[in-house]
CSV table of C-alpha atoms in Angstrom, one decimal:
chain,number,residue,atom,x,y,z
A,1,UNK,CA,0.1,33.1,19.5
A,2,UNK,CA,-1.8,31.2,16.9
A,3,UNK,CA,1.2,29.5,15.3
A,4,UNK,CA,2.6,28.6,18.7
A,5,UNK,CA,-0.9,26.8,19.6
A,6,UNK,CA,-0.7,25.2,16.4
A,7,UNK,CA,2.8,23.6,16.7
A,8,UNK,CA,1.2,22.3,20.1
A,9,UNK,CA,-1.2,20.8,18.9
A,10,UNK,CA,0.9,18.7,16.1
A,11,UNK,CA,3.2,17.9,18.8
A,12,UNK,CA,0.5,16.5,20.7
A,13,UNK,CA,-0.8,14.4,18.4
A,14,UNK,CA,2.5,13.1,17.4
A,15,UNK,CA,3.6,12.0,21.1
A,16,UNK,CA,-0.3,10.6,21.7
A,17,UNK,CA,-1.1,6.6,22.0
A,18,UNK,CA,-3.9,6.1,19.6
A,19,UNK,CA,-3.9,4.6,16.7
A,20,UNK,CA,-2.4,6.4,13.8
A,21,UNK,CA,-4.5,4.5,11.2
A,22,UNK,CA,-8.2,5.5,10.1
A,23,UNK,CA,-10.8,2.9,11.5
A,24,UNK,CA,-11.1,1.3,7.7
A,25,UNK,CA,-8.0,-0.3,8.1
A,26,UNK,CA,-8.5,-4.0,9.8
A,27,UNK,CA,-4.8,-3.3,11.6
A,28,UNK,CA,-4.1,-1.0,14.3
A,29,UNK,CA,-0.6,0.8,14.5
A,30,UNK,CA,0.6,2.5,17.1
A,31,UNK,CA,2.7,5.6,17.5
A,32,UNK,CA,5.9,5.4,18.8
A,33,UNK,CA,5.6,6.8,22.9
A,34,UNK,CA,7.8,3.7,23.9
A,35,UNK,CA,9.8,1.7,22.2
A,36,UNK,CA,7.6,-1.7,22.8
A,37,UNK,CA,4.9,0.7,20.4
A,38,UNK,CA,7.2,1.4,17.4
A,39,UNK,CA,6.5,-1.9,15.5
A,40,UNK,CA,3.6,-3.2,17.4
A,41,UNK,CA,0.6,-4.4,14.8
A,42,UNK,CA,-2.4,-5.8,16.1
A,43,UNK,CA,-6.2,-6.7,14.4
A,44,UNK,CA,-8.9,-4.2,15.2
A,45,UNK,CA,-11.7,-5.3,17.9
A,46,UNK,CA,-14.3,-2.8,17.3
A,47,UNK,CA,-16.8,-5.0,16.3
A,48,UNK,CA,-16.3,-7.7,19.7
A,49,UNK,CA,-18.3,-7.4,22.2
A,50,UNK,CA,-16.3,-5.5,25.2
A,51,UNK,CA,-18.3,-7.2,27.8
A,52,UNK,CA,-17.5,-10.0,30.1
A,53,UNK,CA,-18.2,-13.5,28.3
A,54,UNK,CA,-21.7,-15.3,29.2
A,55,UNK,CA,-20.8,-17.1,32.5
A,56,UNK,CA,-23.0,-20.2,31.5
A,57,UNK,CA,-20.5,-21.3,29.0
A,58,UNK,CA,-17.2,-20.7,30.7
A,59,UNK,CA,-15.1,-22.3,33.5
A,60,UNK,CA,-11.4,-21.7,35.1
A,61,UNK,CA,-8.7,-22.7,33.4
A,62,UNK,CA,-6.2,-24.0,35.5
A,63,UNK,CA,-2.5,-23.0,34.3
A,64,UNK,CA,-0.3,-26.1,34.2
A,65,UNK,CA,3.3,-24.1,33.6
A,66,UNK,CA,4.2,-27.1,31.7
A,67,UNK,CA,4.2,-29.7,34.4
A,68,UNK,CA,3.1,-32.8,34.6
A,69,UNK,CA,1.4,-34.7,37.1
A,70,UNK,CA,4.6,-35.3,38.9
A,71,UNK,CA,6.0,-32.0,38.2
A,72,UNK,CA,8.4,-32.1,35.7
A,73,UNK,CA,8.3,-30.0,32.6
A,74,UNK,CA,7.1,-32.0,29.6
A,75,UNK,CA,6.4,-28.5,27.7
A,76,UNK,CA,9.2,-26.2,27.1
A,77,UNK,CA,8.9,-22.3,27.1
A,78,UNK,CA,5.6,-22.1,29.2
A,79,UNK,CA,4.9,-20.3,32.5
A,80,UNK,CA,3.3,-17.2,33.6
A,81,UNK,CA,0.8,-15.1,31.8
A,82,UNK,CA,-2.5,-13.5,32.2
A,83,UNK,CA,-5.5,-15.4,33.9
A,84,UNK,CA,-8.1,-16.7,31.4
A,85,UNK,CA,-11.3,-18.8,31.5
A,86,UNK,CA,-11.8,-21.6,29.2
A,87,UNK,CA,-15.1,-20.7,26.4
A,88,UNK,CA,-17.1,-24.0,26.3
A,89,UNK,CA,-17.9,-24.5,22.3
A,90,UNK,CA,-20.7,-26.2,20.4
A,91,UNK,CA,-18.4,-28.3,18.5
A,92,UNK,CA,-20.7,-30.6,17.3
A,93,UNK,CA,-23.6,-28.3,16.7
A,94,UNK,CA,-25.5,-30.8,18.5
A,95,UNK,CA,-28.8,-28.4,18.4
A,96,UNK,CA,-30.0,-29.7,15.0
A,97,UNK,CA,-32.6,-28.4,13.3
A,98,UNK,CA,-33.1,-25.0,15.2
A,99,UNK,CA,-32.6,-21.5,14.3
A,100,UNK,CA,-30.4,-19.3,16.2
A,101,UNK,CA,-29.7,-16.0,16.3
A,102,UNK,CA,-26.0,-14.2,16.5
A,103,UNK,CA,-25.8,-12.3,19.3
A,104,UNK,CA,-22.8,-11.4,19.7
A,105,UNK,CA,-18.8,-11.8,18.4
A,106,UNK,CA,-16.3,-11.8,21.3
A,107,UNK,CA,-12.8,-12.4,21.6
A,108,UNK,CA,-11.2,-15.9,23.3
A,109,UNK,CA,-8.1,-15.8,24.7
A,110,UNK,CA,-8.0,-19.5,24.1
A,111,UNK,CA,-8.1,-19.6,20.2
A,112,UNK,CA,-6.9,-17.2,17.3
A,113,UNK,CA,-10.3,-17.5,15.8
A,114,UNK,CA,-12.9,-15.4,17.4
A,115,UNK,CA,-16.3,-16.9,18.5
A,116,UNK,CA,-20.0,-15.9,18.0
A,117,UNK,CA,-22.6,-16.2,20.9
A,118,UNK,CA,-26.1,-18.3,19.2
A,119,UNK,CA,-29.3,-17.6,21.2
A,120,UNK,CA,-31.5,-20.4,20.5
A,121,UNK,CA,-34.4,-19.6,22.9
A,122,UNK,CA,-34.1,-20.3,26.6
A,123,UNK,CA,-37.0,-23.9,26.1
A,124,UNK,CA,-34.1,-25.5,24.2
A,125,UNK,CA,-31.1,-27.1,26.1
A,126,UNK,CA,-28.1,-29.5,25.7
A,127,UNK,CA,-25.1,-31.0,25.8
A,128,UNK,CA,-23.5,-27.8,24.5
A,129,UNK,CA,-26.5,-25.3,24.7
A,130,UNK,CA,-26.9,-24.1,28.0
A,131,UNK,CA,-29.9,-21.8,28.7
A,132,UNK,CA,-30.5,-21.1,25.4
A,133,UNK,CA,-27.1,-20.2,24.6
A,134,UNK,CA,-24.2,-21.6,22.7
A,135,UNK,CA,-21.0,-20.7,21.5
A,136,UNK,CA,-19.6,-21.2,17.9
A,137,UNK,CA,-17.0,-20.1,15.9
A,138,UNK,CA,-17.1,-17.4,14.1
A,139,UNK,CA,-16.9,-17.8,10.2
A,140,UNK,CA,-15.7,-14.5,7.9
A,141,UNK,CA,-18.9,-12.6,7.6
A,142,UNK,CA,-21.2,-13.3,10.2
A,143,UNK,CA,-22.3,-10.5,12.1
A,144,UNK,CA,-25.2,-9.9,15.1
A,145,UNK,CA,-28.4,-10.0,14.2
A,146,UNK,CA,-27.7,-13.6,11.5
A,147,UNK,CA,-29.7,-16.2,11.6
A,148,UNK,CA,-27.5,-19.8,11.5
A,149,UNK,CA,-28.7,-23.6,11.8
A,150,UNK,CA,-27.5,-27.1,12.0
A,151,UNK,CA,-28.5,-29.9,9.5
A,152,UNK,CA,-31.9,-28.6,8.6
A,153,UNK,CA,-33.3,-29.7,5.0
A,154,UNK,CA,-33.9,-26.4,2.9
A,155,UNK,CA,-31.6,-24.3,4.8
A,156,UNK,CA,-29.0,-21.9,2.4
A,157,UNK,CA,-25.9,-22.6,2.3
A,158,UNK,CA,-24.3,-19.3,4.1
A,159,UNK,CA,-21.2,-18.9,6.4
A,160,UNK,CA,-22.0,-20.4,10.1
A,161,UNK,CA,-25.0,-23.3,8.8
A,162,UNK,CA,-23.8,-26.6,9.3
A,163,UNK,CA,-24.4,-29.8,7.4
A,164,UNK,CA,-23.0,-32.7,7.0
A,165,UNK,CA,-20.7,-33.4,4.6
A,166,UNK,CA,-22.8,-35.7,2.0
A,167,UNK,CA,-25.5,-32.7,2.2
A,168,UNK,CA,-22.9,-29.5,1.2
A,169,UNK,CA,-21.9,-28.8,-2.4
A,170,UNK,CA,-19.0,-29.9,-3.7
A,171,UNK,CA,-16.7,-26.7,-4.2
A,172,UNK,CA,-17.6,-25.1,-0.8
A,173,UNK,CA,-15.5,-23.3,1.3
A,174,UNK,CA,-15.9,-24.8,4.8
A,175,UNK,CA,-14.4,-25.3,8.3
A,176,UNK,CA,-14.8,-27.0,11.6
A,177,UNK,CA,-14.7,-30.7,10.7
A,178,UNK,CA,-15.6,-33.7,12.1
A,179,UNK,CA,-13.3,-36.5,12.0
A,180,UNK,CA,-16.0,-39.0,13.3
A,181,UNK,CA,-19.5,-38.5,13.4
A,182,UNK,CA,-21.0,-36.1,16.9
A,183,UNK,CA,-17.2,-36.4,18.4
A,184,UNK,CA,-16.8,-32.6,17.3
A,185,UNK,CA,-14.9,-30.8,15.0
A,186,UNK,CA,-11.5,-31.3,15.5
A,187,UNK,CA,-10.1,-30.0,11.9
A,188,UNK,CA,-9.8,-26.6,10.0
A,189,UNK,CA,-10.8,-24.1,12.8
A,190,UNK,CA,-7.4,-21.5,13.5
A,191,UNK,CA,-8.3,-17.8,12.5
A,192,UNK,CA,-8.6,-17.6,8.7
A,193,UNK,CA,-8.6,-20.8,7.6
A,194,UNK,CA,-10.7,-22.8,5.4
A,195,UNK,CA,-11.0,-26.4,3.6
A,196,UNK,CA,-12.8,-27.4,0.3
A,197,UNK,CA,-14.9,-30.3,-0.5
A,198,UNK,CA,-13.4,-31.7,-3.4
A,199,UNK,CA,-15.9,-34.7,-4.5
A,200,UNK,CA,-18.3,-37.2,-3.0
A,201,UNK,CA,-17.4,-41.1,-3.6
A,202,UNK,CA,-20.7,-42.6,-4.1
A,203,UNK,CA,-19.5,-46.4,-2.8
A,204,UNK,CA,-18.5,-46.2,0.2
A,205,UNK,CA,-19.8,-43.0,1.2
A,206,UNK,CA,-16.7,-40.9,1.7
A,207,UNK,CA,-16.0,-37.8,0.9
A,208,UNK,CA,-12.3,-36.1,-0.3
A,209,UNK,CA,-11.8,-32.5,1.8
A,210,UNK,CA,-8.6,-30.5,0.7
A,211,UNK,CA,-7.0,-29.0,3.4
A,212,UNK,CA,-5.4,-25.7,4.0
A,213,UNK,CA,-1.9,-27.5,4.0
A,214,UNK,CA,-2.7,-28.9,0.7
A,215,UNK,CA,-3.7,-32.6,2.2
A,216,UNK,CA,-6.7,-34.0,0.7
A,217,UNK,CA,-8.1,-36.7,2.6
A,218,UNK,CA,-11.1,-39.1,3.4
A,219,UNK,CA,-13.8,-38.1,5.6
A,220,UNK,CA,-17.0,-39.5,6.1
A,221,UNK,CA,-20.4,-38.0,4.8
A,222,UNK,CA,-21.7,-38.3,8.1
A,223,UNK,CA,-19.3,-35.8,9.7
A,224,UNK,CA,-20.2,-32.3,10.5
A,225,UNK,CA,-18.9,-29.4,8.6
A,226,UNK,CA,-19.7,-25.2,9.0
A,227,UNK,CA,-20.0,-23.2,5.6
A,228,UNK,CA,-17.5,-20.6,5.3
A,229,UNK,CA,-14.1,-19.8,6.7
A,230,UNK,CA,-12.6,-19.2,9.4
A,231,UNK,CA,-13.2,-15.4,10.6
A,232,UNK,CA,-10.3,-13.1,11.9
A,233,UNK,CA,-7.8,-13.3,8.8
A,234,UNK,CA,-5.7,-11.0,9.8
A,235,UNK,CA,-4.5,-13.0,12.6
A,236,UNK,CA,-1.4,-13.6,11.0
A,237,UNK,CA,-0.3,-9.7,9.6
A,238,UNK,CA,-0.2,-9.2,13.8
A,239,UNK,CA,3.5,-7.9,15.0
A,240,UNK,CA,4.0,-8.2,18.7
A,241,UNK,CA,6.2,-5.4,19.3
A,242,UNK,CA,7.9,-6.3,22.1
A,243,UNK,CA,9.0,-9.8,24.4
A,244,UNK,CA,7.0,-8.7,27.5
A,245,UNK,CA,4.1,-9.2,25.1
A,246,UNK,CA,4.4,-13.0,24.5
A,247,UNK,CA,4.9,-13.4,28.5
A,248,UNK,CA,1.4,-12.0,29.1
A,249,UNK,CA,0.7,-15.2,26.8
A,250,UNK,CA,2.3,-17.1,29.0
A,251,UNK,CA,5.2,-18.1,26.4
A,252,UNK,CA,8.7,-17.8,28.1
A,253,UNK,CA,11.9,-17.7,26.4
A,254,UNK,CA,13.5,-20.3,24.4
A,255,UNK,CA,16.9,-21.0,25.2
A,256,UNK,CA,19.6,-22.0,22.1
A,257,UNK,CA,21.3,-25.6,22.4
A,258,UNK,CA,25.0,-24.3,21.8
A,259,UNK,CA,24.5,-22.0,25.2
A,260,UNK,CA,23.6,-24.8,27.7
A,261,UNK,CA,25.5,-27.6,28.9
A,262,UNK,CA,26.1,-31.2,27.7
A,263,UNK,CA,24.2,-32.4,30.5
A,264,UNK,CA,21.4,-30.4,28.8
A,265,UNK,CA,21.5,-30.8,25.6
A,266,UNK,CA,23.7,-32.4,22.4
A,267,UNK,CA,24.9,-28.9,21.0
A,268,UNK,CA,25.9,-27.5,24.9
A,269,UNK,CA,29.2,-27.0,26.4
A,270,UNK,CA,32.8,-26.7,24.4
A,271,UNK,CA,35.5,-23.7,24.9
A,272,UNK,CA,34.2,-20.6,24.5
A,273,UNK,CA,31.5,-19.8,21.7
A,274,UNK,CA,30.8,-23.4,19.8
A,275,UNK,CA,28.6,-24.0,16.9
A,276,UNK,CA,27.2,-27.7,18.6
A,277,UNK,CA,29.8,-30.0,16.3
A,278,UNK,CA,26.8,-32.0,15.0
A,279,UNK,CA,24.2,-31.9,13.4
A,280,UNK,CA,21.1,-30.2,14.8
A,281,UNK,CA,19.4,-32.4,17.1
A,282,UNK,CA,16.7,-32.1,19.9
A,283,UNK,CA,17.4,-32.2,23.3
A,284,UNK,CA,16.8,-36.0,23.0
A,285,UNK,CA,19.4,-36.6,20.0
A,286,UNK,CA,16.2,-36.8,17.4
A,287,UNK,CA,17.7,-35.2,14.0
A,288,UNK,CA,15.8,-32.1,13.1
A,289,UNK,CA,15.9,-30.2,9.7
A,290,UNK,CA,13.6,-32.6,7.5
A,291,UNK,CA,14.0,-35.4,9.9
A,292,UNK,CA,10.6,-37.3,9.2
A,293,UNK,CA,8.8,-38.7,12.5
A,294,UNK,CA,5.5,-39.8,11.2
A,295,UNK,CA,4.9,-43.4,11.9
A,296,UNK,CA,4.5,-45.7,8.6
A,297,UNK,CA,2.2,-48.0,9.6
A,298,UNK,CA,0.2,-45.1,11.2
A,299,UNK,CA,-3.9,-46.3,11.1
A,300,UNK,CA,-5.1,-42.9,9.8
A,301,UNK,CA,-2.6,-43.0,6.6
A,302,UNK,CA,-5.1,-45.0,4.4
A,303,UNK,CA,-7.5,-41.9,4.9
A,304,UNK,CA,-5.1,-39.4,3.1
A,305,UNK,CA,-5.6,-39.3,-0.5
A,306,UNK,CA,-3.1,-37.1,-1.5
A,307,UNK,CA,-0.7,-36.0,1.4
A,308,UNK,CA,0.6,-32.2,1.8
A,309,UNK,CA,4.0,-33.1,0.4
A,310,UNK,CA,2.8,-34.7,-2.9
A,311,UNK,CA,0.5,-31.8,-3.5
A,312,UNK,CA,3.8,-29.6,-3.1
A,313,UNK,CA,5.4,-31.2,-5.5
A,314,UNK,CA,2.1,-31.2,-8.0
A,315,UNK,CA,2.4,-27.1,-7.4
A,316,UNK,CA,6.0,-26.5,-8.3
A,317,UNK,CA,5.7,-28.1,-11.5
């Protein structure tokens, strides 16, 4: 009898859904009960908050499908998906000056990164502080229970403190940066990213920042930046497993040139299976495959001091 319970037993925990990884690991793996399971990766969420997000901060999202304002699709492959409510962010860190207090990591369905919930107190208020409470994103290494501030004079330099970008020292990791001064951040904020402050120029107040694509460019000293990088690095090591699980993203399936037709696109129609008889082109006729599209006389170009594809070139030799 005792062997018989034992075989039982294995087989049970063979054909069961839980993760068949210790919790060290910072993927989870899934055995195998349907086939969508075999190869599907995902990053570990024990240490988010399984809550519902704090209502303050958040408002409906409403889902576009890709239409415009007339109804016509001006954005391919979208439709569908699960219901989600927009995070509002402190951007800006616009609460300058004040300690906050991390009080919680959460997920957003919105970002890849995943965000950290400051309490500030409920006397202080703001743009983006609303009853004492502000959303950020969360940098590697931040956990509940840190203290993190904006701009204030003695404060260390630790992963989810903000300065601005004359005040941080040069060789920094850093993230979420301004590209004009209280706009926001607007740069360097997917999951596991980061930039580094290369060197101050002390005429015109500039400063160079390398970012992750290799681009090292002008920003001013004035601008906002976060210490540390982006959290959630795994992000990228993530497998889906299966095509239902990009529609609950509300991604829908792309459709190849060569099977439309030529009132669709350049590569559709032709007898039987074609190969397009040109080369590959949008659905507009634009050349793709190293086609450049960047305008030349574009007005940011004379902030990029070295540009992603001369930094390439520095690498490979």
């Amino acid at each position: 009898l005792e062997p018989a319970l034992r075989r039982l037993a294995q087989r049970q925990v063979v054909l069961s859904p839980s993760v068949s990884r210790p919790r060290g690991y910072a993927m989870k793996t899934y055995n195998p009960v349907t086939p969508g399971q075999r190869h599907r990766v995902t990053v570990r969420r024990d240490h988010l908050w399984r809550g519902k997000p704090f209502r303050a901060l958040t408002k409906g999202k409403r889902s576009t499908g890709g239409r415009n304002n007339t109804g016509r699709v001006t954005a391919f492959h979208r439709g569908g998906g699960h219901k989600r409510r927009l995070r509002h962010l402190d951007l800006s860190r616009s609460l300058q000056g004040v300690q906050g207090v991390v009080k919680r990591l959460e997920y957003d369905p919105n970002r890849s990164a995943d965000i950290a919930l400051i309490e500030y107190g409920r006397e202080h208020d703001g743009a983006n502080v609303v009853k004492g409470h502000a959303y950020i994103i969360a940098p590697e290494g931040l956990k509940p229970g840190d203290s993190v501030v904006s701009n204030k004079a003695g404060a260390t330099v630790s992963p989810g403190n903000a300065f601005k970008l004359r005040d941080i020292p040069v060789g920094v990791e850093i993230h979420n940066i301004e590209l004009r001064p209280g706009k926001g951040g607007q740069m360097v904020r997917s999951a596991g990213t980061f930039a580094t402050l290369m060197r101050r120029e002390a005429g015109d107040g500039y400063c160079i920042v390398k970012l992750p694509s290799g681009e090292q460019r002008y920003v001013r000293g004035e601008c906002m930046a976060t210490i540390g990088a982006v959290g959630n690095k795994d992000h990228h090591n993530r497998k889906i497993g299966k095509a239902g699980a990009n529609r609950w993203r509300g991604r829908r399936p792309v459709v190849r040139g060569v099977a439309m037709n030529p009132v669709d696109h350049p590569h559709g129609g032709g007898e039987g299976k074609s190969s397009g008889g040109r080369p590959s082109s949008t659905p507009w006729g634009k050349p793709t495959k190293g086609y450049k599209t960047r305008d030349r006389k574009k007005e940011s170009n004379k902030y990029i001091h070295l540009s992603r594809h001369e930094a390439n070139r520095k690498r490979k030799r």
